[in-house]
Short mmCIF file of C-alpha atoms and ligand atoms in Angstrom, two decimals:
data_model
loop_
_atom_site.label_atom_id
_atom_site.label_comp_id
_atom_site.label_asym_id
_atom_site.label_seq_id
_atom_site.Cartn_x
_atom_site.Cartn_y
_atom_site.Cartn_z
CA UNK W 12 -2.55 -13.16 15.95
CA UNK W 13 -5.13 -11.82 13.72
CA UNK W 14 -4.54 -8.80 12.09
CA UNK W 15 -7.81 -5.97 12.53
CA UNK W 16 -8.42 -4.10 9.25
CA UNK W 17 -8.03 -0.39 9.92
CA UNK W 18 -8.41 2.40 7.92
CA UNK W 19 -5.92 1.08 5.18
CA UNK W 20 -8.68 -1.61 4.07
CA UNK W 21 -11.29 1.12 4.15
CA UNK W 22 -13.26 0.45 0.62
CA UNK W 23 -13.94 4.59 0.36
CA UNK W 24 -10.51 5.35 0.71
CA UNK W 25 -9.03 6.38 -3.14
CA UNK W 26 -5.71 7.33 -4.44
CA UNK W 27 -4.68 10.12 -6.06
CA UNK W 28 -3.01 7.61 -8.19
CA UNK W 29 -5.62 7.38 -10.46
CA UNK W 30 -5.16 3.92 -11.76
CA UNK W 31 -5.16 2.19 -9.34
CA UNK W 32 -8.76 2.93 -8.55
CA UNK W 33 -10.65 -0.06 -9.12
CA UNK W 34 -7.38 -1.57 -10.17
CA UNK W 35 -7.72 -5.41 -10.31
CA UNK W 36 -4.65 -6.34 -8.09
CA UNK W 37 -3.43 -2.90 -6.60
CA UNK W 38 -5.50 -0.60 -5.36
CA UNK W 39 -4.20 1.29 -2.49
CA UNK W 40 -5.85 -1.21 -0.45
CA UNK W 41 -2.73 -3.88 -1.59
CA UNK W 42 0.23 -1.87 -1.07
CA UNK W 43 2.16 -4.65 -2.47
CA UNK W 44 6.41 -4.75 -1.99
CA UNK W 45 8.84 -5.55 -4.28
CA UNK W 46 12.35 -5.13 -5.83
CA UNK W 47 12.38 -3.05 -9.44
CA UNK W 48 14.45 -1.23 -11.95
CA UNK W 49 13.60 1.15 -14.28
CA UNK W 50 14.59 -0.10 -18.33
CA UNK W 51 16.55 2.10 -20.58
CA UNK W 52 17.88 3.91 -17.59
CA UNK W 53 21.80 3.16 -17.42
CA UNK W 54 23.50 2.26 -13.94
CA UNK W 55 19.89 2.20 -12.78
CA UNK W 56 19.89 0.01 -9.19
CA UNK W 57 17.39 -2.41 -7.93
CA UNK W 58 15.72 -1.11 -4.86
CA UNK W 59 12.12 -1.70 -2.74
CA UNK W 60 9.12 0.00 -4.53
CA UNK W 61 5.64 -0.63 -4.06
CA UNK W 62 3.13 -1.27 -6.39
CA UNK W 63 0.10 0.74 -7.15
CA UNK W 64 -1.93 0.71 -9.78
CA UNK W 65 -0.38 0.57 -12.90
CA UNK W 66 3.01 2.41 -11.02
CA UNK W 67 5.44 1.29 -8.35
CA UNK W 68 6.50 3.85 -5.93
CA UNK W 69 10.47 4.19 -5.36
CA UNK W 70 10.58 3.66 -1.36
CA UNK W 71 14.71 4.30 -2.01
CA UNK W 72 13.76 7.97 -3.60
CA UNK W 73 11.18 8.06 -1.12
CA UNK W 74 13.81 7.74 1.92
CA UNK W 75 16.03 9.91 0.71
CA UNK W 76 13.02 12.56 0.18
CA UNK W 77 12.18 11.94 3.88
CA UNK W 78 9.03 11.36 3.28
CA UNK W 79 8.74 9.13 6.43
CA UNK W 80 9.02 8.74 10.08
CA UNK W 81 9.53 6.67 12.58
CA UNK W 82 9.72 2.88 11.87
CA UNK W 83 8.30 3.70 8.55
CA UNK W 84 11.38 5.37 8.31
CA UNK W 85 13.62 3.01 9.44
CA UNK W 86 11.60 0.18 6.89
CA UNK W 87 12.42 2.65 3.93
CA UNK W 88 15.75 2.89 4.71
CA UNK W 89 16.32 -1.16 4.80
CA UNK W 90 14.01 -1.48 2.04
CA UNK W 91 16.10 1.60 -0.41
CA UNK W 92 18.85 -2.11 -0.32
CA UNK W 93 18.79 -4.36 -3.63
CA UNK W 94 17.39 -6.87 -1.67
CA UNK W 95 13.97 -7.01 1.03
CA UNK W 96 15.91 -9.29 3.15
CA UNK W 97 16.61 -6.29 5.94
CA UNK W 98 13.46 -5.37 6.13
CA UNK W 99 12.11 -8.91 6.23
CA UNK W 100 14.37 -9.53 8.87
CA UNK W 101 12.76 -6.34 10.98
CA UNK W 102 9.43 -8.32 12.04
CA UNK W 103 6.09 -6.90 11.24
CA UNK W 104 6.01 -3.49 13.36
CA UNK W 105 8.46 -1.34 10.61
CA UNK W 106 6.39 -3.18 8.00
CA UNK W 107 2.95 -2.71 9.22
CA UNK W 108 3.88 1.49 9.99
CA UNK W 109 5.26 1.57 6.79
CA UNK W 110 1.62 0.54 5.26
CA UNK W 111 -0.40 3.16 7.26
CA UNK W 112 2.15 5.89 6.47
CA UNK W 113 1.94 4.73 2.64
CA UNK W 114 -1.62 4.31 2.57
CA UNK W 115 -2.30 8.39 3.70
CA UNK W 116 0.60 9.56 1.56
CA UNK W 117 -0.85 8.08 -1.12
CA UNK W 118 -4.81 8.40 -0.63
CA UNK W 119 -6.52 11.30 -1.81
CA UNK W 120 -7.99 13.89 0.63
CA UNK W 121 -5.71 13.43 3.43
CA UNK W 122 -3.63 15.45 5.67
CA UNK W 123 -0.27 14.05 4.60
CA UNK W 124 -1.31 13.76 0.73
CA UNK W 125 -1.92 17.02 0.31
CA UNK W 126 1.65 18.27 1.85
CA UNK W 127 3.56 15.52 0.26
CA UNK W 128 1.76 14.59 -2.81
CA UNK W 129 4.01 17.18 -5.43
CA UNK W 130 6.81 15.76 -4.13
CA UNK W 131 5.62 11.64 -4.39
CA UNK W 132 4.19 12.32 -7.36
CA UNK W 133 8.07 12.09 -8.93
CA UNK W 134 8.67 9.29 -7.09
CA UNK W 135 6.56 6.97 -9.44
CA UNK W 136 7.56 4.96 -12.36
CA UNK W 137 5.22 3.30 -15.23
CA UNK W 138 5.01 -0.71 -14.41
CA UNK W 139 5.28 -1.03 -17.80
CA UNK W 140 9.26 0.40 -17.71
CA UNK W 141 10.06 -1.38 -15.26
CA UNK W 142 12.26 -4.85 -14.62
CA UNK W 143 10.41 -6.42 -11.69
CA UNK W 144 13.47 -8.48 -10.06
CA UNK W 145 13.02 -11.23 -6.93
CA UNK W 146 12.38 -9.33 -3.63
CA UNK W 147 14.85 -11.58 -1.68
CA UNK W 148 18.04 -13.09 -1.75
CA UNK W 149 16.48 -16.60 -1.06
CA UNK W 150 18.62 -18.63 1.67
CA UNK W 151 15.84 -21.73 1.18
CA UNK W 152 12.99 -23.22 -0.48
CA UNK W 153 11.14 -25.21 1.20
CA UNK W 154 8.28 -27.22 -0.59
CA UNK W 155 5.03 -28.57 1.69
CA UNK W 156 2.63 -30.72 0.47
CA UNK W 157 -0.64 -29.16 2.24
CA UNK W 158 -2.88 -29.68 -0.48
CA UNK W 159 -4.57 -32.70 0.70
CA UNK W 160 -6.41 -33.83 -2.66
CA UNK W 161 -3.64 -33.23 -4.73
CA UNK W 162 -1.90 -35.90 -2.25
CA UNK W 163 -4.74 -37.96 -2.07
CA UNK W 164 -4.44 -37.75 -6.26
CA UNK W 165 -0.94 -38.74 -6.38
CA UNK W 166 -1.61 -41.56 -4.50
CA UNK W 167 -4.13 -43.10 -6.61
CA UNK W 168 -1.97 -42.49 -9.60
CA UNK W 169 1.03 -44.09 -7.78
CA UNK W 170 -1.63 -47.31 -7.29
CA UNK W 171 -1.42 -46.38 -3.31
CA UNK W 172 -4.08 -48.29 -1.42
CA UNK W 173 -5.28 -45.94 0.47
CA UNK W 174 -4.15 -43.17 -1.56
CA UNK W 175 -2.98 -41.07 1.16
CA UNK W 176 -0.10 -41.73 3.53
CA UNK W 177 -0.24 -43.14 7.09
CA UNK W 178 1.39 -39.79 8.24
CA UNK W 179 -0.26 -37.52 6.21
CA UNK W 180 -3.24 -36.05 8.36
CA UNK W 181 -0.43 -35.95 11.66
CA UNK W 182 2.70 -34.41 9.67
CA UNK W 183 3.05 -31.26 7.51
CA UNK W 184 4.87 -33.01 4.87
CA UNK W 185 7.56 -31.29 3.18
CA UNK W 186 10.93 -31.87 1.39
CA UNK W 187 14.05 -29.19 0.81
CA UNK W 188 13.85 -27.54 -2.79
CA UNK W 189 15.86 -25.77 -4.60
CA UNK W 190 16.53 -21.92 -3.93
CA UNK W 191 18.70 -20.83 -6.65
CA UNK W 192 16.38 -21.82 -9.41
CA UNK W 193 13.31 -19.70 -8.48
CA UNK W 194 12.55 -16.58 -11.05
CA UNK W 195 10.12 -13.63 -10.77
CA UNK W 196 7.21 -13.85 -13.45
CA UNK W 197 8.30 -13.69 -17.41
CA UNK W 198 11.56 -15.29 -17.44
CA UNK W 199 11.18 -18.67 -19.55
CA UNK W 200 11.86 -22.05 -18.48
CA UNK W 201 13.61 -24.25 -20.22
CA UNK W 202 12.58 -28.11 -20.42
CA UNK W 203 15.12 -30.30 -18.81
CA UNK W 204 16.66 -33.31 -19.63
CA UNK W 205 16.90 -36.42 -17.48
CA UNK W 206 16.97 -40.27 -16.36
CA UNK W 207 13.18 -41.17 -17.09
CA UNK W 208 11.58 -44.72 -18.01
CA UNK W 209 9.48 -43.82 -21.60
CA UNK W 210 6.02 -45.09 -21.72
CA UNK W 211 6.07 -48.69 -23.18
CA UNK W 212 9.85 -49.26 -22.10
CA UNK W 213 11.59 -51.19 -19.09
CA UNK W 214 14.76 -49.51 -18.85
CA UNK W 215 15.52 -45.80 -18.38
CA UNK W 216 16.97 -43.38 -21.22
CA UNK W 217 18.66 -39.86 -21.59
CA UNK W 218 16.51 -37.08 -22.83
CA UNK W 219 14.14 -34.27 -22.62
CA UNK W 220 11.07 -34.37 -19.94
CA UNK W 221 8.37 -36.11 -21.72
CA UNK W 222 5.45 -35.29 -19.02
CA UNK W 223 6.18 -31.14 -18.02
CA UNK W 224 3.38 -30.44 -15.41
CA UNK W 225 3.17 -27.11 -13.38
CA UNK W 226 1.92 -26.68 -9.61
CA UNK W 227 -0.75 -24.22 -8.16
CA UNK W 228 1.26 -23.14 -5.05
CA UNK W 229 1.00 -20.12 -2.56
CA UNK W 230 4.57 -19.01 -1.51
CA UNK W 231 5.20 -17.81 1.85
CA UNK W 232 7.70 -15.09 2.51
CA UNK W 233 9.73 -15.84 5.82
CA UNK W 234 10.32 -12.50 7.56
CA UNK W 235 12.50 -12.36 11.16
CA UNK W 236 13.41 -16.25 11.64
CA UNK W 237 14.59 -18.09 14.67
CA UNK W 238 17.82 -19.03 16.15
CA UNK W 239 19.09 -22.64 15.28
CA UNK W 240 18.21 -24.83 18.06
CA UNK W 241 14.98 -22.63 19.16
CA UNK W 242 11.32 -23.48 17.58
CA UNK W 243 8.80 -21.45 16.62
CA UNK W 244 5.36 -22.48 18.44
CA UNK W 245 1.84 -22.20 15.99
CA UNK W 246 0.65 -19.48 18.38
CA UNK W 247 3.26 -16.96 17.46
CA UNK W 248 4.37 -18.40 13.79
CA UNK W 249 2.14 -15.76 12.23
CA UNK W 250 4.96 -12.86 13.56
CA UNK W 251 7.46 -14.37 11.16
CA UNK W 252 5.32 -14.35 7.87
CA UNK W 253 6.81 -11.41 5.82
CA UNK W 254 4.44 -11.88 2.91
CA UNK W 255 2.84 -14.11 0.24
CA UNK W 256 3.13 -14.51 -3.29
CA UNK W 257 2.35 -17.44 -6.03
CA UNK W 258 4.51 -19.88 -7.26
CA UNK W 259 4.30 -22.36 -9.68
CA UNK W 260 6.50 -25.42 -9.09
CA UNK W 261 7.07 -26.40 -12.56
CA UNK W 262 7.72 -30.54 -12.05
CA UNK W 263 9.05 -32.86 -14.38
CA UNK W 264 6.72 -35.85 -13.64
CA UNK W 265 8.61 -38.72 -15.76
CA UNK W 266 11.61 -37.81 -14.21
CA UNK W 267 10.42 -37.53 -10.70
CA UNK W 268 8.86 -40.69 -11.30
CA UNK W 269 11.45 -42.66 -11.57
CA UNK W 270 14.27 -40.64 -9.34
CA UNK W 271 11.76 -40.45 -6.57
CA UNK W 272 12.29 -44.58 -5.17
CA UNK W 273 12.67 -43.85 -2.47
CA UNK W 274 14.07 -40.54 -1.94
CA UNK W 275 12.87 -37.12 -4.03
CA UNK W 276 11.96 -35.27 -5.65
CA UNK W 277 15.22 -33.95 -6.81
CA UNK W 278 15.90 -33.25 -10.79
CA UNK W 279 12.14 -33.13 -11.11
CA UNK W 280 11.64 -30.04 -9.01
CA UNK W 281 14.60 -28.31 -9.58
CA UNK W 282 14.76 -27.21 -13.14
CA UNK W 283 12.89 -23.82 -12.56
CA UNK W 284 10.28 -22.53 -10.20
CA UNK W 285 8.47 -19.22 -10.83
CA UNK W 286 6.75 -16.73 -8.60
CA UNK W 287 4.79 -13.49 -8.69
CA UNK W 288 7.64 -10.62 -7.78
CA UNK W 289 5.18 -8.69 -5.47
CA UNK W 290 5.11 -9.59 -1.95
CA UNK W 291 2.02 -9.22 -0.75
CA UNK W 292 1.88 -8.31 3.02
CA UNK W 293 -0.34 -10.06 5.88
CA UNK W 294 -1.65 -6.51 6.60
CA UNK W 295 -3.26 -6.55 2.82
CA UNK W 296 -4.54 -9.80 3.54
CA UNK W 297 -6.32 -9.25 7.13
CA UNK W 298 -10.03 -9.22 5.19
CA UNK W 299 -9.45 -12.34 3.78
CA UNK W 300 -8.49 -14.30 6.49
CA UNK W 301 -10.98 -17.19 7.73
CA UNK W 302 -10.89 -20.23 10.18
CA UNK W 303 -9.15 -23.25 9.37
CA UNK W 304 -12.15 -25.41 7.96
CA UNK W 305 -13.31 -28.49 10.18
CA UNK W 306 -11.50 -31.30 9.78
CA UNK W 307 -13.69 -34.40 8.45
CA UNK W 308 -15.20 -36.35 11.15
CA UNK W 309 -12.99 -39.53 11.88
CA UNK W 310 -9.53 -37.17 11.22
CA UNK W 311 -7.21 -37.16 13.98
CA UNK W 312 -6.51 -33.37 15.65
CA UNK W 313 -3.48 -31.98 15.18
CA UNK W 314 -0.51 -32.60 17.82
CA UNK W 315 -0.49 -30.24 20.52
CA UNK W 316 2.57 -28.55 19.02
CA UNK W 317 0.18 -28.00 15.80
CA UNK W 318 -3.03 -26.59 17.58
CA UNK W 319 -3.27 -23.15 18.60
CA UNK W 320 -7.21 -22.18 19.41
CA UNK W 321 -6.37 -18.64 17.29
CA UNK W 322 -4.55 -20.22 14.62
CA UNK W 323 -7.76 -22.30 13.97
CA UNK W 324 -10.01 -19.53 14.30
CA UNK W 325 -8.37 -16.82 11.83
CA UNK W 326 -4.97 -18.88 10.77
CA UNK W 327 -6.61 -19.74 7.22
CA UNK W 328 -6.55 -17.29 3.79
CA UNK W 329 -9.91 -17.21 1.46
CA UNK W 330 -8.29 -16.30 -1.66
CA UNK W 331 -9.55 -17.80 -5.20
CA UNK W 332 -6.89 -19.03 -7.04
CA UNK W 333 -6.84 -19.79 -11.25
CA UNK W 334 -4.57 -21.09 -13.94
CA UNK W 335 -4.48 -20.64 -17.07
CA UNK W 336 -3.06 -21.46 -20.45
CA UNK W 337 -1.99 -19.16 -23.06
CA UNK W 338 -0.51 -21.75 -25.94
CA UNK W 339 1.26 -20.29 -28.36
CA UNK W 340 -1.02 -21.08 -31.25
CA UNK W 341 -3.86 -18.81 -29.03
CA UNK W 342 -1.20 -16.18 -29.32
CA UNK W 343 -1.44 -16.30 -32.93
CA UNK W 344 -4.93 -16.90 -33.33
CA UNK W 345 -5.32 -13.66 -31.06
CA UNK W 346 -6.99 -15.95 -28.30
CA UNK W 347 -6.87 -14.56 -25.18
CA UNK W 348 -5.39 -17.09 -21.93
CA UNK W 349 -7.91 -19.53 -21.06
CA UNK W 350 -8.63 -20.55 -17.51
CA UNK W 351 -8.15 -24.47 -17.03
CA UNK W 352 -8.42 -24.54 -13.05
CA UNK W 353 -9.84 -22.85 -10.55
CA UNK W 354 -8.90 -23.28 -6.48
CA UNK W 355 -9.22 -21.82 -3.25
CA UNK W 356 -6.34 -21.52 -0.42
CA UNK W 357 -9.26 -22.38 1.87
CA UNK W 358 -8.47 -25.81 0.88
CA UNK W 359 -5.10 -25.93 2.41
CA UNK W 360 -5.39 -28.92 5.15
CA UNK W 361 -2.32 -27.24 7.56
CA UNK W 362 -2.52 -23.45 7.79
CA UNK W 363 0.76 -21.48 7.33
CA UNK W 364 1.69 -21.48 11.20
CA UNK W 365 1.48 -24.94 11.39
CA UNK W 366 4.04 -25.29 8.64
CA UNK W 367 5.88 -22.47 10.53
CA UNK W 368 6.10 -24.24 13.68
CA UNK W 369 6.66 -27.91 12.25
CA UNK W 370 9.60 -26.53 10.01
CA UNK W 371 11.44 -25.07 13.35
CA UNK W 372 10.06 -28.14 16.16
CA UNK W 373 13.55 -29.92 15.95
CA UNK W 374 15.49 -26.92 16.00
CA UNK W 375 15.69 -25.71 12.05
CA UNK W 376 16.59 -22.22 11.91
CA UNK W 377 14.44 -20.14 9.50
CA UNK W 378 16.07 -16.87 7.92
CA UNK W 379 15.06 -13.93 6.41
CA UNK W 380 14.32 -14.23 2.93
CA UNK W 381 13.41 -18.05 2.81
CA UNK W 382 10.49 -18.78 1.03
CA UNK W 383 8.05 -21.96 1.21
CA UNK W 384 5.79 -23.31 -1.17
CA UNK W 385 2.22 -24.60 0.25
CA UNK W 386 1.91 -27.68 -2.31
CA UNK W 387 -0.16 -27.76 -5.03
CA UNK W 388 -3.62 -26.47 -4.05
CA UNK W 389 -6.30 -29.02 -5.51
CA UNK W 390 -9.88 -28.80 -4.04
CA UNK W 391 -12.29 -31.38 -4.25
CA UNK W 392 -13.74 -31.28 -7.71
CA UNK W 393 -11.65 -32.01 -11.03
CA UNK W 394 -12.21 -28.19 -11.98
CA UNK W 395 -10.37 -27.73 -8.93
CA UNK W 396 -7.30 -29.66 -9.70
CA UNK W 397 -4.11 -27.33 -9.66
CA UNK W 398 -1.93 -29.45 -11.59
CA UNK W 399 -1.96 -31.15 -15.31
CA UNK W 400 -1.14 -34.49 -14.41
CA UNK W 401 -4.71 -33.97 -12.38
CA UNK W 402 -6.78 -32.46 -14.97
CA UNK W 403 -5.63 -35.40 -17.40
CA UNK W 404 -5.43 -38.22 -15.13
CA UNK W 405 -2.14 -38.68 -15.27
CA UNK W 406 -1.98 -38.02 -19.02
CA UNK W 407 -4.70 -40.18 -20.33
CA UNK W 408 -7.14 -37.86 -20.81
CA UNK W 409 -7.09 -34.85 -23.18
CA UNK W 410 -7.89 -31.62 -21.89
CA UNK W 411 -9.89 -29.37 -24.77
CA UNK W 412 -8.19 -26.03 -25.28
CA UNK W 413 -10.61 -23.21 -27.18
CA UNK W 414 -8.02 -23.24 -30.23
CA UNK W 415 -9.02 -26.25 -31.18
CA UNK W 416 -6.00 -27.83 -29.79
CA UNK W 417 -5.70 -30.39 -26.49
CA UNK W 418 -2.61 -30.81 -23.77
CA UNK W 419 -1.96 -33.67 -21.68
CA UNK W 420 1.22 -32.13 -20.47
CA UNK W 421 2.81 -29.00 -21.37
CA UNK W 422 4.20 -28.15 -24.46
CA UNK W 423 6.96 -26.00 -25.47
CA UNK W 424 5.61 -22.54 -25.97
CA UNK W 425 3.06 -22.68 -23.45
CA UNK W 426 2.66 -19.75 -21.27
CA UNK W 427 1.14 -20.94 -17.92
CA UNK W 428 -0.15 -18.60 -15.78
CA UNK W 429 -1.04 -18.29 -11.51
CA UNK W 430 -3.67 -15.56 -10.37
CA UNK W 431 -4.53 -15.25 -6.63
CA UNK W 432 -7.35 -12.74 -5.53
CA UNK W 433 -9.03 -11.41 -2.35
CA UNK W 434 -12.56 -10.35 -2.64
CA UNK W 435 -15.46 -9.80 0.45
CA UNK W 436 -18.66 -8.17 0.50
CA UNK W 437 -18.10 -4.83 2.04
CA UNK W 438 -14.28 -4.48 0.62
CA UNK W 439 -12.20 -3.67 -2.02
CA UNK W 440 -10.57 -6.97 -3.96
CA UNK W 441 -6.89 -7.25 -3.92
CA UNK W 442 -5.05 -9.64 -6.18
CA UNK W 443 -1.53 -10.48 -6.53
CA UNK W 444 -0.47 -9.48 -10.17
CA UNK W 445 1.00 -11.90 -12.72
CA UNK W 446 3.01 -15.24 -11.98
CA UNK W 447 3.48 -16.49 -15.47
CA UNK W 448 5.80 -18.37 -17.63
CA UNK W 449 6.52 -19.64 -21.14
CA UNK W 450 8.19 -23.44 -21.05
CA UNK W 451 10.56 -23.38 -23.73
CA UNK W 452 12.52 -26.08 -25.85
CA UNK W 453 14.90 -27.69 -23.82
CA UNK W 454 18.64 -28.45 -25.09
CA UNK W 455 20.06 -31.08 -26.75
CA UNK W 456 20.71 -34.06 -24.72
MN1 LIG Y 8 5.33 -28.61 -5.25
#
């Protein structure tokens, strides 16, 4: 079901948090949720805060100030945890009160501002002093493949004729990734080593990843999940979204290359995946959401177990996605990141209840706290194309960086980063804050 902006999207309404007015990612219009700590602050716990501006607000401080009510209240409380997963598993209605009890406590001019606002004005800490840990314990990872011209590219590298799969337009294909190798934004990845076949050779060897390639993903948050045995249907799937966030699926193509015959990926996929730590809610996102486009005439419709009229109408996200590169001879140089791709989730061909509903059809319980990955999120033109192995044909093209350099794949000391942003005439633009991180020298094999 569609969520109806209220008064929390209103564009007029301003926080007495003064920066994050006009704030590129969290105005009080986001209201973002995550997991922090301050720094320098000994025995200091991780607990729910929300961002705003260039602050997070401590909802644990903010409990125990009783600053709440209700199911706000009772979201607080599960979110004061080191961990979201209890208030994940709550469903949307302690989630959605505690955004409309947030959004007067911290706008300017209201009723419950001007009691509270002394007392929530200690409640917030500088960004900048702050660890920013995952939100969840993560049960699962599940990574889709929705981004139908990235498939349709990995075909024609593979030499598939036609590119795409027989399945691919009836099936929300996916795989089961690797949970205990995702990180929040700004921890480093290191380069793996494995089994690949070296350009020019028959046989496989030992060593480092030769051909390091990132993916532009959305992540989806799974909130309240289902019991095993039940399924979820696509008319009701949108209930057990918690949130979103980006996530680059860092892929080791040599590798998966050659491991993936005919099983995979495996190695490939799990040597690191990163994500933005904020979770940004479905309330946040109710501007932005659109109708699934039109299938192309001549595609078949979805199985009945797929198609749900609302879904279609309002089940899609417009959000403009980017990546960029920050290499680390443009750090020297003083260079600022440059942008290398830019996307849209519009371009998703499944919408996130499908994948919802096709995840649980056999009976596959989903819990709180698992998170799934779209697929890479390509759109039609080669500016589009949200992976490197795209944007250099499969490494045979050189992609010109403004240093004066050029990447095929990634290099060691790269810094790649995600960005995801709402904007629409007539409201304020929300983003979702920084997924980025450096690939660093691998180990000795
Ligand atoms: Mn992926």
């Amino acid at each position: 079901m569609a969520i109806t902006p209220d008064e929390t999207h209103d564009a007029k309404r301003k926080s007495w948090v003064t920066s994050s007015n006009g704030h590129a990612d969290f105005p009080i219009q986001n209201l973002p949720l995550g997991i922090f700590s301050t720094v320098n602050n000994w025995g200091d716990t991780p607990r729910g805060g929300v961002a705003i501006g260039d602050e997070v607000f401590d909802l644990k401080a903010a409990c125990e100030a009783k600053l709440f009510s209700g199911d706000a209240e009772k979201a607080v409380r599960a979110a004061s945890n080191t961990t979201l997963n209890d208030l994940m598993a709550m469903g949307t209605g302690p989630r959605a009160a505690l955004r409309k009890q947030l959004s007067a406590l911290l706008a300017e001019g209201t009723a419950e501002s001007r009691k509270a606002q002394p007392l929530a004005a200690k409640l917030l800490h500088k960004t900048s002093n702050c660890n920013l840990h995952l939100p969840a314990k993560i049960g699962a990872f599940t990574d889709f493949f929705a981004g139908i011209t990235h498939a349709e590219n990995g075909g024609k590298r593979r030499g598939a004729n036609p590119p795409l799969s027989s399945n691919y337009k009836y099936v929300p294909v996916a795989y089961h990734s690797r949970a205990s190798t995702v990180r929040p934004t700004g921890v480093d990845v290191r380069r793996p080593n494995g089994q690949r076949v070296v350009d020019g050779d028959k046989l496989p060897t030992f060593g480092p990843c030769l051909k390091m390639d990132f993916e532009l993903e959305f992540g989806i948050w799974i909130g309240n999940g289902n019991a095993w045995g039940d399924s979820i249907p696509t008319g009701t799937a949108a209930n057990h979204v918690f949130g979103y966030c980006m996530l680059n699926d860092w892929s080791a193509r040599d590798i998966q290359r050659w491991e993936s015959q005919p099983l995979g990926p495996f190695l490939s996929k799990n040597l690191g995946t990163t994500i933005s730590p904020w979770i940004v809610t479905p309330e946040a996102l109710a501007p932005f959401q659109i109708a699934q486009p039109l299938r192309p005439e001549g595609d078949p419709r979805p199985l009945p177990y797929l198609w749900d009229d609302t879904d279609q109408r309002e089940g899609q996200l417009d959000l403009e996605l980017e990546v960029l590169i920050h290499t680390e001879t443009m750090r020297a140089k003083g260079l600022p990141p440059q942008r290398i791709a830019v996307s849209n989730t519009k371009h998703l061909y499944w919408t996130v209840a499908q994948m919802v509903a096709h995840h649980t059809c056999g009976g596959c319980s989903l819990e709180p706290g698992d998170i799934f990955g779209s697929g890479t999120i390509s759109g039609p033109t080669p500016e589009n194309y949200g992976s490197i192995a795209e944007l250099s044909f499969d490494g045979t093209r050189d992609i010109p960086l403004n240093s004066g350099e050029t990447r095929r794949w990634v290099n060691d000391g790269d810094d790649i980063y995600l960005r995801a942003r709402g904007k629409r005439a007539g409201c304020v633009p929300i983003g979702f804050g920084d997924c980025c991180a450096r690939m660093v020298a691998g180990k000795a094999p």
